Amino acid sequence: MASSSFLHSTHPTSSSSAAADASTLLLRYTPDFCAFAPLRPTRQLTRARWAPTPRVPAPEQPQDADPCCADDASSLSAPTASPGAVLRVGIVGFGNFGQFIAAGIQRQGHAVLATSRSDYSDYCARHGIRFFATVEALCEARPDVLLLCSSILSTEAVVRTIPFHKLHPDTVVADVLSVKQFPRNLLLQILPPGFGIVCTHPMFGPESGKNGWNGLPFVYDKVRVAQDGDQAAKCEQFLSMFEREGCRMVEMSCAEHDRYAAGSQFITHTIGRILAQLDLKSTPINTKGYETLLKLSENTVSDSFDLYYGLFMYNVNATEQMDNLEMAFEKVKQMLYGRLHDLLRKQIVERVPIPGAPSVMSNEAQINAAGIPSSLL
Amino acid sequence: MASSSFLHSTHPTSSSSAAADASTLLLRYTPDFCAFAPLRPTRQLTRARWAPTPRVPAPEQPQDADPCCADDASSLSAPTASPGAVLRVGIVGFGNFGQFIAAGIQRQGHAVLATSRSDYSDYCARHGIRFFATVEALCEARPDVLLLCSSILSTEAVVRTIPFHKLHPDTVVADVLSVKQFPRNLLLQILPPGFGIVCTHPMFGPESGKNGWNGLPFVYDKVRVAQDGDQAAKCEQFLSMFEREGCRMVEMSCAEHDRYAAGSQFITHTIGRILAQLDLKSTPINTKGYETLLKLSENTVSDSFDLYYGLFMYNVNATEQMDNLEMAFEKVKQMLYGRLHDLLRKQIVERVPIPGAPSVMSNEAQINAAGIPSSLL
C-alpha cells in the first residue's frame, strides 16, 4: 500500500461559536454541528485522487499476530503502531453494520473489541471478539482505534457518554456514518485535543459488499491526525485494512462528501422510497428497466427509515436535492400536459380541421406521419 | 411450438359510436380509439398463460426456402401458409425498430418487404430486403402479413393511407406499438372485415435485445382471426417467429396490457425522464444503486420524447399512474418534513429540555441512543 496516499493536511475547526449564531427558523431544526461549520473549500478532484487503488489481495489467513492474545484487556501497555503489529479496534455500536465491518478488520488479522446497546456477547464469543457490556469497560481496555458504528441519529448521544479520560490520550477515533460534516464537527468539538479524528464512509454494506469489498468506494477524511508519535501510523494502519480488502480509497473532505452524497446516495434512497410507496408489483410483462426499479425499491426498504431520515436531516445539501427532484418532476409533467394543451388550442382556438379521424390526435398524426405526405390526408 | 397456445376467442368491437359520447373536457383530448372502447374483462393470469416458452433454437441458416425467390413482387398467387412455407411480411415504417424486427424475421428464414417515409433502399439492398417507395407499391406485392412499425403518434395517419383493396382479402395486419388498446380499436374500425388483426408488443428493443431475444417478453392478442382458410395458420406462423427466437410468449388482452404497462413501463420511463431532468452526473463515490439510476436515465433519453408522450397520451391508465407517483412523492416528503415538525413542537411547545447538546437533534438522539440509557444523559 502507498503510505504517501494518506498524506493529508489537517484542518481542525470548531462549529460551536458559529452554531450559536443560529437565527432563522429552519436552521434551528438543522443539527448545529452540521449546519454552521466553516467548510474547507472543495478541492477539484483529479483522477489520481480517487482512481481505484491496485488490489492487494487479502491474506487467506489472519496475519501472524494472534488477535486473541493481542486483545488482552489487562494489557495497558502503550499500543505499538509498527506496520506488522496488530491494531486493537474498539467498535461502539455493534449492530448489522458494526459486525459487517468487524469481519473485514478480522480478515486483515487485527483485533476487534465491541460494545453495544444490545447484548452481542454470544455472537462475539463465536467470532473471537471481546464484548463489553458498557462503553466504559471498552474504554478501560484502551483500544488503539475507537470506531463509531452507531446510527446517525444516535451518534451524538453515544459520543457524549464516552469516558475519553479512560482512553490513551492519542487514541484515533473514527466513524462510518453516511453523512460526514456532522460527525466531523461533533468530534472536533467534543474530543480532547490529543485524540486523532478520521471520518470515513464505506459506501457499501452487507448487501452490496457480500461478495467482498473489491472495487467498492471507501471515502475518508483525516480530519485531525498528529504527525508526531504513533497517531499517524495507527491511522494509516487503520485505513490500510480497507485498502488491502480492495476498496477504492477516496480521500475527500467531509463537505465534499456531503455534496456528492446528497446528489447521489440521498436521491437514490428517495427514488427507492417513492417506488416503495407506489407498492410496485412484478408483472407478467416486466421490462429490464422496470426490473431494476423493483430491485431498487426492495433494497431501499431493507434499510431503516431512520437511516433515510438521517441522510436527509444530517446533510445540509439534502433539502436542495429534494427541491431539485420536485422541480424535475414538475418539469416532466409540464412537458406532457403542456403538449396536451397545445393540441387542444389547435382544435378549439385555431379551428384546425381534422380530416378523417374523429380524434384530435389524427391531426397530430399528420405531422408525424411516416411515409405519407399530409397532402394525401 | 405448441399450436394450441395460440387458440384464442376473437372479440371484435367498434369504438366509434362510444367515441361520439365524449363529453367531458379531459376526455376530448384522449384519442377516441383508446378511451371509449368496451374492454374485455381482465382475465386472471395463471402461471401457465405466461410461463416462459421452452427455447427452440433459431436455425443457424435461413430455412430451405429462399426469401429472395419468395419475395417476388410479380407473384400474385395466393400465399401458402403451410408450416414450412416462407411468410412474406410487409413492414410499414422501417426505422430503427422496424429494422430490428426485420432481422429476427429473416433469422427465421422468412421474407421481408418494407416501405417508409425515408428512403431505406440502400439498407434493404444490403440486407436482402425488397424496399418500396410507397405503401401502395408494397401492398401491390401482396404480403401475407402487414406489420405496422410506425411510431405511436403516426400510426393513425399511416393506417388511413393503406390501400387495403390492393391486399389479399384475408391479409393479417399486426402492430408492435407500446400501447395496445389504441391500435386494436383503430384496426377494428378501419380494416375491411376479412382482414385478420394481431396486436403485439415485443417488450424489448435494439438495446435490451442486442444479445438475442431469448427470454424477453412478447405480448400478443389475436384480436380477430378467422378460423377458416389460411388466416389462422398465417397468424400462427407469424407468432411462431418470435417464439422460435426464444421470446417469452405472453397472450394477454390489449386492455390488460395497457393496465400492466402503465404501472411498469410508463412509470419506468417517467422516473427515467425525471432523473434526466435532474441531469445526474457520475461522482467519485457512486453507490451501486446510484449506478443503476444513471443507467436508467441514460437509456430513457436514448428513446424519443414522442415515444414517452405516446405511452402517456395513448394509454388510458397513464394519468392515474402519474397521479399515484405524485402522491407517493408527497407521502415521502410528508414523512420527512412531518418528523421535523414533531421535533420542533417538542422543543417549542412541550419545552422538552435538551441536556448537553446545542442541537435539537440531541433530544432525538436520546431516544435512539445505542447502548446508553437516557437516564445517563
PDB file of N, CA and C in Angstrom, chain A residues 28-29 32 45 117 153-154 156 160-161 203 219 248 268 274 277 284-285 290 305-306 308-309 313-314 322 326 329 331 333 335 339-340 343-344 347 357-359 361-362 365 368-369 371-372, chain B residues 28-29 32 45 117 153-154 156 160-161 203 219 248 268 274 277 284-285 290 305-306 309 313-314 322 326 329 331 333 335-336 339-340 343-344 347 357-359 361-362 365 368-369 371-372:
ATOM      1  N   ARG A  28     -32.890  26.370  12.804  1.00  0.00           N
ATOM      2  CA  ARG A  28     -32.952  25.885  14.190  1.00  0.00           C
ATOM      3  C   ARG A  28     -33.143  24.383  14.250  1.00  0.00           C
ATOM      4  N   TYR A  29     -33.805  23.802  13.210  1.00  0.00           N
ATOM      5  CA  TYR A  29     -34.038  22.344  13.293  1.00  0.00           C
ATOM      6  C   TYR A  29     -32.874  21.555  12.724  1.00  0.00           C
ATOM      7  N   ASP A  32     -26.814  21.746  14.668  1.00  0.00           N
ATOM      8  CA  ASP A  32     -25.838  22.833  14.588  1.00  0.00           C
ATOM      9  C   ASP A  32     -24.500  22.344  14.062  1.00  0.00           C
ATOM     10  N   LEU A  45     -11.340  17.379  -7.818  1.00  0.00           N
ATOM     11  CA  LEU A  45     -10.824  16.013  -7.823  1.00  0.00           C
ATOM     12  C   LEU A  45     -10.014  15.785  -9.077  1.00  0.00           C
ATOM     13  N   ARG A 117     -25.671  -1.345  22.639  1.00  0.00           N
ATOM     14  CA  ARG A 117     -26.861  -1.267  23.491  1.00  0.00           C
ATOM     15  C   ARG A 117     -27.369  -2.677  23.766  1.00  0.00           C
ATOM     16  N   LEU A 153     -28.648   8.888  13.914  1.00  0.00           N
ATOM     17  CA  LEU A 153     -29.478   9.561  14.914  1.00  0.00           C
ATOM     18  C   LEU A 153     -28.973   9.371  16.340  1.00  0.00           C
ATOM     19  N   SER A 154     -28.275   8.266  16.596  1.00  0.00           N
ATOM     20  CA  SER A 154     -27.858   8.014  17.984  1.00  0.00           C
ATOM     21  C   SER A 154     -26.426   8.478  18.262  1.00  0.00           C
ATOM     22  N   GLU A 156     -24.694  11.261  18.324  1.00  0.00           N
ATOM     23  CA  GLU A 156     -24.380  12.370  19.230  1.00  0.00           C
ATOM     24  C   GLU A 156     -24.475  11.919  20.685  1.00  0.00           C
ATOM     25  N   ARG A 160     -21.326  11.513  23.474  1.00  0.00           N
ATOM     26  CA  ARG A 160     -21.347  12.289  24.717  1.00  0.00           C
ATOM     27  C   ARG A 160     -21.186  11.417  25.960  1.00  0.00           C
ATOM     28  N   THR A 161     -21.307  10.103  25.823  1.00  0.00           N
ATOM     29  CA  THR A 161     -21.173   9.232  27.014  1.00  0.00           C
ATOM     30  C   THR A 161     -19.831   8.509  27.046  1.00  0.00           C
ATOM     31  N   MET A 203     -18.858   3.079   1.341  1.00  0.00           N
ATOM     32  CA  MET A 203     -20.097   3.268   0.588  1.00  0.00           C
ATOM     33  C   MET A 203     -20.651   1.946   0.083  1.00  0.00           C
ATOM     34  N   VAL A 219     -14.688   6.230   1.366  1.00  0.00           N
ATOM     35  CA  VAL A 219     -14.350   7.644   1.498  1.00  0.00           C
ATOM     36  C   VAL A 219     -13.727   7.882   2.874  1.00  0.00           C
ATOM     37  N   ARG A 248     -11.828   0.922  -3.143  1.00  0.00           N
ATOM     38  CA  ARG A 248     -11.313   2.054  -3.911  1.00  0.00           C
ATOM     39  C   ARG A 248     -11.245   3.228  -2.936  1.00  0.00           C
ATOM     40  N   THR A 268     -30.941   8.507  -4.611  1.00  0.00           N
ATOM     41  CA  THR A 268     -31.231   7.087  -4.836  1.00  0.00           C
ATOM     42  C   THR A 268     -32.184   6.558  -3.764  1.00  0.00           C
ATOM     43  N   ILE A 274     -39.920   6.445  -2.829  1.00  0.00           N
ATOM     44  CA  ILE A 274     -41.109   6.791  -3.617  1.00  0.00           C
ATOM     45  C   ILE A 274     -41.659   5.526  -4.285  1.00  0.00           C
ATOM     46  N   GLN A 277     -43.427   3.439  -1.844  1.00  0.00           N
ATOM     47  CA  GLN A 277     -44.761   3.983  -1.578  1.00  0.00           C
ATOM     48  C   GLN A 277     -45.738   3.576  -2.680  1.00  0.00           C
ATOM     49  N   PRO A 284     -46.472  -9.790 -15.446  1.00  0.00           N
ATOM     50  CA  PRO A 284     -46.058 -10.809 -16.427  1.00  0.00           C
ATOM     51  C   PRO A 284     -45.207 -10.202 -17.540  1.00  0.00           C
ATOM     52  N   ILE A 285     -45.154  -8.854 -17.617  1.00  0.00           N
ATOM     53  CA  ILE A 285     -44.502  -8.226 -18.767  1.00  0.00           C
ATOM     54  C   ILE A 285     -43.454  -7.198 -18.323  1.00  0.00           C
ATOM     55  N   TYR A 290     -37.802  -1.875 -15.736  1.00  0.00           N
ATOM     56  CA  TYR A 290     -38.720  -1.999 -14.597  1.00  0.00           C
ATOM     57  C   TYR A 290     -38.151  -2.942 -13.543  1.00  0.00           C
ATOM     58  N   PHE A 305     -35.961   3.348   8.060  1.00  0.00           N
ATOM     59  CA  PHE A 305     -36.370   4.715   7.724  1.00  0.00           C
ATOM     60  C   PHE A 305     -35.467   5.700   8.465  1.00  0.00           C
ATOM     61  N   ASP A 306     -34.990   5.313   9.657  1.00  0.00           N
ATOM     62  CA  ASP A 306     -34.083   6.187  10.411  1.00  0.00           C
ATOM     63  C   ASP A 306     -32.835   6.529   9.603  1.00  0.00           C
ATOM     64  N   TYR A 308     -32.653   6.705   6.294  1.00  0.00           N
ATOM     65  CA  TYR A 308     -33.076   7.667   5.266  1.00  0.00           C
ATOM     66  C   TYR A 308     -33.295   9.044   5.897  1.00  0.00           C
ATOM     67  N   TYR A 309     -33.942   9.054   7.045  1.00  0.00           N
ATOM     68  CA  TYR A 309     -34.181  10.322   7.740  1.00  0.00           C
ATOM     69  C   TYR A 309     -32.846  10.979   8.112  1.00  0.00           C
ATOM     70  N   MET A 313     -31.767  14.631   7.268  1.00  0.00           N
ATOM     71  CA  MET A 313     -31.702  15.596   8.370  1.00  0.00           C
ATOM     72  C   MET A 313     -30.272  16.045   8.659  1.00  0.00           C
ATOM     73  N   TYR A 314     -29.301  15.181   8.439  1.00  0.00           N
ATOM     74  CA  TYR A 314     -27.918  15.464   8.843  1.00  0.00           C
ATOM     75  C   TYR A 314     -27.014  15.805   7.670  1.00  0.00           C
ATOM     76  N   MET A 322     -33.857  17.650  -2.614  1.00  0.00           N
ATOM     77  CA  MET A 322     -35.288  17.323  -2.589  1.00  0.00           C
ATOM     78  C   MET A 322     -36.037  18.315  -3.474  1.00  0.00           C
ATOM     79  N   GLU A 326     -38.190  17.675  -6.978  1.00  0.00           N
ATOM     80  CA  GLU A 326     -39.570  18.133  -7.147  1.00  0.00           C
ATOM     81  C   GLU A 326     -39.695  18.960  -8.433  1.00  0.00           C
ATOM     82  N   PHE A 329     -39.672  16.698 -11.488  1.00  0.00           N
ATOM     83  CA  PHE A 329     -40.962  16.021 -11.649  1.00  0.00           C
ATOM     84  C   PHE A 329     -41.969  16.991 -12.269  1.00  0.00           C
ATOM     85  N   LYS A 331     -41.334  19.534 -14.112  1.00  0.00           N
ATOM     86  CA  LYS A 331     -40.945  19.819 -15.499  1.00  0.00           C
ATOM     87  C   LYS A 331     -41.448  18.711 -16.433  1.00  0.00           C
ATOM     88  N   LYS A 333     -43.986  16.680 -15.934  1.00  0.00           N
ATOM     89  CA  LYS A 333     -45.451  16.779 -16.046  1.00  0.00           C
ATOM     90  C   LYS A 333     -45.826  17.906 -17.006  1.00  0.00           C
ATOM     91  N   MET A 335     -44.132  19.063 -19.463  1.00  0.00           N
ATOM     92  CA  MET A 335     -43.851  18.686 -20.861  1.00  0.00           C
ATOM     93  C   MET A 335     -44.984  17.839 -21.425  1.00  0.00           C
ATOM     94  N   ARG A 339     -48.067  19.831 -23.794  1.00  0.00           N
ATOM     95  CA  ARG A 339     -48.273  19.419 -25.190  1.00  0.00           C
ATOM     96  C   ARG A 339     -49.750  19.105 -25.441  1.00  0.00           C
ATOM     97  N   LEU A 340     -50.380  18.531 -24.415  1.00  0.00           N
ATOM     98  CA  LEU A 340     -51.811  18.219 -24.489  1.00  0.00           C
ATOM     99  C   LEU A 340     -52.596  19.499 -24.755  1.00  0.00           C
ATOM    100  N   LEU A 343     -52.377  20.916 -28.251  1.00  0.00           N
ATOM    101  CA  LEU A 343     -53.254  20.216 -29.204  1.00  0.00           C
ATOM    102  C   LEU A 343     -54.676  20.729 -29.086  1.00  0.00           C
ATOM    103  N   LEU A 344     -55.115  20.912 -27.859  1.00  0.00           N
ATOM    104  CA  LEU A 344     -56.487  21.379 -27.638  1.00  0.00           C
ATOM    105  C   LEU A 344     -56.673  22.761 -28.260  1.00  0.00           C
ATOM    106  N   GLN A 347     -57.249  22.817 -31.809  1.00  0.00           N
ATOM    107  CA  GLN A 347     -58.582  22.378 -32.199  1.00  0.00           C
ATOM    108  C   GLN A 347     -59.651  23.435 -31.911  1.00  0.00           C
ATOM    109  N   ALA A 357     -60.142  11.149 -39.126  1.00  0.00           N
ATOM    110  CA  ALA A 357     -60.290  10.583 -37.777  1.00  0.00           C
ATOM    111  C   ALA A 357     -61.162  11.460 -36.888  1.00  0.00           C
ATOM    112  N   PRO A 358     -61.914  10.823 -35.997  1.00  0.00           N
ATOM    113  CA  PRO A 358     -62.694  11.583 -35.027  1.00  0.00           C
ATOM    114  C   PRO A 358     -61.794  12.158 -33.941  1.00  0.00           C
ATOM    115  N   SER A 359     -60.561  11.633 -33.852  1.00  0.00           N
ATOM    116  CA  SER A 359     -59.699  12.029 -32.743  1.00  0.00           C
ATOM    117  C   SER A 359     -58.866  13.255 -33.073  1.00  0.00           C
ATOM    118  N   MET A 361     -56.141  13.592 -32.143  1.00  0.00           N
ATOM    119  CA  MET A 361     -54.769  13.109 -32.333  1.00  0.00           C
ATOM    120  C   MET A 361     -54.440  12.855 -33.796  1.00  0.00           C
ATOM    121  N   SER A 362     -55.471  12.640 -34.627  1.00  0.00           N
ATOM    122  CA  SER A 362     -55.136  12.351 -36.016  1.00  0.00           C
ATOM    123  C   SER A 362     -54.487  13.570 -36.652  1.00  0.00           C
ATOM    124  N   ALA A 365     -51.182  13.224 -35.736  1.00  0.00           N
ATOM    125  CA  ALA A 365     -50.631  12.118 -36.513  1.00  0.00           C
ATOM    126  C   ALA A 365     -50.155  12.587 -37.884  1.00  0.00           C
ATOM    127  N   ASN A 368     -46.789  13.726 -37.791  1.00  0.00           N
ATOM    128  CA  ASN A 368     -45.778  12.700 -37.560  1.00  0.00           C
ATOM    129  C   ASN A 368     -45.879  11.536 -38.542  1.00  0.00           C
ATOM    130  N   ALA A 369     -46.726  11.680 -39.547  1.00  0.00           N
ATOM    131  CA  ALA A 369     -46.975  10.544 -40.434  1.00  0.00           C
ATOM    132  C   ALA A 369     -45.677   9.980 -41.011  1.00  0.00           C
ATOM    133  N   GLY A 371     -43.996   8.277 -43.891  1.00  0.00           N
ATOM    134  CA  GLY A 371     -44.092   7.880 -45.292  1.00  0.00           C
ATOM    135  C   GLY A 371     -45.287   8.424 -46.045  1.00  0.00           C
ATOM    136  N   ILE A 372     -46.129   9.178 -45.369  1.00  0.00           N
ATOM    137  CA  ILE A 372     -47.320   9.670 -46.054  1.00  0.00           C
ATOM    138  C   ILE A 372     -47.356  11.195 -46.035  1.00  0.00           C
TER     139      ILE A 372
ATOM    140  N   ARG B  28     -61.955  14.760 -24.120  1.00  0.00           N
ATOM    141  CA  ARG B  28     -61.876  15.209 -25.515  1.00  0.00           C
ATOM    142  C   ARG B  28     -60.467  15.102 -26.061  1.00  0.00           C
ATOM    143  N   TYR B  29     -59.487  15.206 -25.162  1.00  0.00           N
ATOM    144  CA  TYR B  29     -58.108  15.153 -25.704  1.00  0.00           C
ATOM    145  C   TYR B  29     -57.597  13.733 -25.824  1.00  0.00           C
ATOM    146  N   ASP B  32     -60.043   8.886 -29.197  1.00  0.00           N
ATOM    147  CA  ASP B  32     -61.313   8.157 -29.036  1.00  0.00           C
ATOM    148  C   ASP B  32     -61.075   6.654 -29.096  1.00  0.00           C
ATOM    149  N   LEU B  45     -54.415 -14.007 -14.700  1.00  0.00           N
ATOM    150  CA  LEU B  45     -53.317 -14.742 -15.323  1.00  0.00           C
ATOM    151  C   LEU B  45     -53.000 -15.977 -14.500  1.00  0.00           C
ATOM    152  N   ARG B 117     -41.251   6.372 -44.682  1.00  0.00           N
ATOM    153  CA  ARG B 117     -41.200   7.778 -45.100  1.00  0.00           C
ATOM    154  C   ARG B 117     -39.831   8.091 -45.693  1.00  0.00           C
ATOM    155  N   LEU B 153     -47.507   7.933 -32.502  1.00  0.00           N
ATOM    156  CA  LEU B 153     -48.165   9.172 -32.930  1.00  0.00           C
ATOM    157  C   LEU B 153     -48.527   9.170 -34.411  1.00  0.00           C
ATOM    158  N   SER B 154     -47.767   8.413 -35.212  1.00  0.00           N
ATOM    159  CA  SER B 154     -48.027   8.466 -36.657  1.00  0.00           C
ATOM    160  C   SER B 154     -48.935   7.339 -37.139  1.00  0.00           C
ATOM    161  N   GLU B 156     -52.016   6.275 -36.717  1.00  0.00           N
ATOM    162  CA  GLU B 156     -53.367   6.508 -37.236  1.00  0.00           C
ATOM    163  C   GLU B 156     -53.309   7.027 -38.669  1.00  0.00           C
ATOM    164  N   ARG B 160     -54.580   5.022 -42.161  1.00  0.00           N
ATOM    165  CA  ARG B 160     -55.622   5.617 -43.005  1.00  0.00           C
ATOM    166  C   ARG B 160     -55.199   5.749 -44.469  1.00  0.00           C
ATOM    167  N   THR B 161     -53.925   5.566 -44.774  1.00  0.00           N
ATOM    168  CA  THR B 161     -53.482   5.694 -46.170  1.00  0.00           C
ATOM    169  C   THR B 161     -53.205   4.351 -46.834  1.00  0.00           C
ATOM    170  N   MET B 203     -41.618  -6.541 -25.869  1.00  0.00           N
ATOM    171  CA  MET B 203     -41.223  -5.629 -24.790  1.00  0.00           C
ATOM    172  C   MET B 203     -39.711  -5.552 -24.649  1.00  0.00           C
ATOM    173  N   VAL B 219     -45.714  -9.773 -25.947  1.00  0.00           N
ATOM    174  CA  VAL B 219     -47.145  -9.775 -25.662  1.00  0.00           C
ATOM    175  C   VAL B 219     -47.919  -9.820 -26.974  1.00  0.00           C
ATOM    176  N   ARG B 248     -40.447 -14.951 -24.531  1.00  0.00           N
ATOM    177  CA  ARG B 248     -41.432 -15.484 -23.587  1.00  0.00           C
ATOM    178  C   ARG B 248     -42.792 -14.992 -24.071  1.00  0.00           C
ATOM    179  N   THR B 268     -41.519   3.479 -15.348  1.00  0.00           N
ATOM    180  CA  THR B 268     -40.062   3.411 -15.557  1.00  0.00           C
ATOM    181  C   THR B 268     -39.596   4.566 -16.439  1.00  0.00           C
ATOM    182  N   ILE B 274     -37.509  11.974 -15.233  1.00  0.00           N
ATOM    183  CA  ILE B 274     -37.266  12.845 -14.076  1.00  0.00           C
ATOM    184  C   ILE B 274     -35.769  12.889 -13.767  1.00  0.00           C
ATOM    185  N   GLN B 277     -33.991  14.987 -16.209  1.00  0.00           N
ATOM    186  CA  GLN B 277     -34.181  16.406 -15.897  1.00  0.00           C
ATOM    187  C   GLN B 277     -33.221  16.845 -14.786  1.00  0.00           C
ATOM    188  N   PRO B 284     -17.293  10.562  -7.839  1.00  0.00           N
ATOM    189  CA  PRO B 284     -16.204   9.656  -7.419  1.00  0.00           C
ATOM    190  C   PRO B 284     -16.700   8.598  -6.441  1.00  0.00           C
ATOM    191  N   ILE B 285     -17.935   8.786  -5.914  1.00  0.00           N
ATOM    192  CA  ILE B 285     -18.391   7.894  -4.837  1.00  0.00           C
ATOM    193  C   ILE B 285     -19.752   7.280  -5.159  1.00  0.00           C
ATOM    194  N   TYR B 290     -26.985   3.965  -7.136  1.00  0.00           N
ATOM    195  CA  TYR B 290     -26.919   5.185  -7.946  1.00  0.00           C
ATOM    196  C   TYR B 290     -26.502   4.856  -9.375  1.00  0.00           C
ATOM    197  N   PHE B 305     -38.742  11.560 -27.160  1.00  0.00           N
ATOM    198  CA  PHE B 305     -39.790  12.064 -26.270  1.00  0.00           C
ATOM    199  C   PHE B 305     -41.155  11.684 -26.833  1.00  0.00           C
ATOM    200  N   ASP B 306     -41.250  11.597 -28.169  1.00  0.00           N
ATOM    201  CA  ASP B 306     -42.525  11.194 -28.794  1.00  0.00           C
ATOM    202  C   ASP B 306     -42.980   9.832 -28.275  1.00  0.00           C
ATOM    203  N   TYR B 309     -44.290  10.409 -24.811  1.00  0.00           N
ATOM    204  CA  TYR B 309     -45.570  11.113 -24.924  1.00  0.00           C
ATOM    205  C   TYR B 309     -46.662  10.139 -25.387  1.00  0.00           C
ATOM    206  N   MET B 313     -50.112   9.523 -23.649  1.00  0.00           N
ATOM    207  CA  MET B 313     -51.308  10.020 -24.334  1.00  0.00           C
ATOM    208  C   MET B 313     -52.207   8.897 -24.817  1.00  0.00           C
ATOM    209  N   TYR B 314     -51.628   7.770 -25.191  1.00  0.00           N
ATOM    210  CA  TYR B 314     -52.400   6.694 -25.830  1.00  0.00           C
ATOM    211  C   TYR B 314     -52.660   5.526 -24.892  1.00  0.00           C
ATOM    212  N   MET B 322     -49.604   8.551 -13.148  1.00  0.00           N
ATOM    213  CA  MET B 322     -48.901   9.812 -12.908  1.00  0.00           C
ATOM    214  C   MET B 322     -49.361  10.378 -11.554  1.00  0.00           C
ATOM    215  N   GLU B 326     -47.198  11.018  -8.063  1.00  0.00           N
ATOM    216  CA  GLU B 326     -47.175  12.304  -7.373  1.00  0.00           C
ATOM    217  C   GLU B 326     -47.556  12.125  -5.897  1.00  0.00           C
ATOM    218  N   PHE B 329     -44.658  10.623  -3.966  1.00  0.00           N
ATOM    219  CA  PHE B 329     -43.618  11.629  -3.702  1.00  0.00           C
ATOM    220  C   PHE B 329     -44.057  12.521  -2.534  1.00  0.00           C
ATOM    221  N   LYS B 331     -46.071  11.764  -0.160  1.00  0.00           N
ATOM    222  CA  LYS B 331     -46.075  10.977   1.081  1.00  0.00           C
ATOM    223  C   LYS B 331     -44.655  10.902   1.671  1.00  0.00           C
ATOM    224  N   LYS B 333     -42.179  13.042   1.190  1.00  0.00           N
ATOM    225  CA  LYS B 333     -41.818  14.366   1.719  1.00  0.00           C
ATOM    226  C   LYS B 333     -42.483  14.589   3.071  1.00  0.00           C
ATOM    227  N   MET B 335     -43.376  12.396   5.232  1.00  0.00           N
ATOM    228  CA  MET B 335     -42.743  11.579   6.274  1.00  0.00           C
ATOM    229  C   MET B 335     -41.477  12.265   6.798  1.00  0.00           C
ATOM    230  N   LEU B 336     -40.740  12.920   5.893  1.00  0.00           N
ATOM    231  CA  LEU B 336     -39.505  13.605   6.295  1.00  0.00           C
ATOM    232  C   LEU B 336     -39.819  14.895   7.048  1.00  0.00           C
ATOM    233  N   ARG B 339     -41.775  14.672  10.442  1.00  0.00           N
ATOM    234  CA  ARG B 339     -40.963  14.295  11.607  1.00  0.00           C
ATOM    235  C   ARG B 339     -40.173  15.503  12.115  1.00  0.00           C
ATOM    236  N   LEU B 340     -39.748  16.328  11.169  1.00  0.00           N
ATOM    237  CA  LEU B 340     -39.034  17.557  11.520  1.00  0.00           C
ATOM    238  C   LEU B 340     -39.914  18.433  12.403  1.00  0.00           C
ATOM    239  N   LEU B 343     -40.342  17.272  15.981  1.00  0.00           N
ATOM    240  CA  LEU B 343     -39.201  17.621  16.840  1.00  0.00           C
ATOM    241  C   LEU B 343     -39.308  19.067  17.294  1.00  0.00           C
ATOM    242  N   LEU B 344     -39.674  19.935  16.366  1.00  0.00           N
ATOM    243  CA  LEU B 344     -39.783  21.358  16.705  1.00  0.00           C
ATOM    244  C   LEU B 344     -40.835  21.563  17.790  1.00  0.00           C
ATOM    245  N   GLN B 347     -39.794  20.867  21.149  1.00  0.00           N
ATOM    246  CA  GLN B 347     -38.903  21.871  21.717  1.00  0.00           C
ATOM    247  C   GLN B 347     -39.641  23.150  22.108  1.00  0.00           C
ATOM    248  N   ALA B 357     -26.239  18.791  24.370  1.00  0.00           N
ATOM    249  CA  ALA B 357     -26.034  19.283  23.009  1.00  0.00           C
ATOM    250  C   ALA B 357     -26.780  20.581  22.737  1.00  0.00           C
ATOM    251  N   PRO B 358     -26.190  21.453  21.913  1.00  0.00           N
ATOM    252  CA  PRO B 358     -26.897  22.658  21.494  1.00  0.00           C
ATOM    253  C   PRO B 358     -27.980  22.331  20.476  1.00  0.00           C
ATOM    254  N   SER B 359     -27.911  21.125  19.898  1.00  0.00           N
ATOM    255  CA  SER B 359     -28.809  20.807  18.783  1.00  0.00           C
ATOM    256  C   SER B 359     -30.091  20.173  19.264  1.00  0.00           C
ATOM    257  N   MET B 361     -31.462  18.032  17.793  1.00  0.00           N
ATOM    258  CA  MET B 361     -31.360  16.623  17.447  1.00  0.00           C
ATOM    259  C   MET B 361     -30.846  15.758  18.588  1.00  0.00           C
ATOM    260  N   SER B 362     -30.157  16.374  19.540  1.00  0.00           N
ATOM    261  CA  SER B 362     -29.628  15.529  20.611  1.00  0.00           C
ATOM    262  C   SER B 362     -30.785  14.949  21.415  1.00  0.00           C
ATOM    263  N   ALA B 365     -31.632  12.158  19.585  1.00  0.00           N
ATOM    264  CA  ALA B 365     -30.566  11.180  19.762  1.00  0.00           C
ATOM    265  C   ALA B 365     -30.787  10.363  21.035  1.00  0.00           C
ATOM    266  N   ASN B 368     -32.795   7.505  20.437  1.00  0.00           N
ATOM    267  CA  ASN B 368     -32.184   6.474  19.598  1.00  0.00           C
ATOM    268  C   ASN B 368     -30.826   6.021  20.108  1.00  0.00           C
ATOM    269  N   ALA B 369     -30.454   6.472  21.304  1.00  0.00           N
ATOM    270  CA  ALA B 369     -29.096   6.190  21.776  1.00  0.00           C
ATOM    271  C   ALA B 369     -28.786   4.697  21.744  1.00  0.00           C
ATOM    272  N   GLY B 371     -26.924   1.810  23.307  1.00  0.00           N
ATOM    273  CA  GLY B 371     -26.146   1.361  24.450  1.00  0.00           C
ATOM    274  C   GLY B 371     -26.134   2.295  25.630  1.00  0.00           C
ATOM    275  N   ILE B 372     -26.790   3.426  25.515  1.00  0.00           N
ATOM    276  CA  ILE B 372     -26.750   4.389  26.618  1.00  0.00           C
ATOM    277  C   ILE B 372     -28.174   4.704  27.089  1.00  0.00           C
TER     278      ILE B 372
END
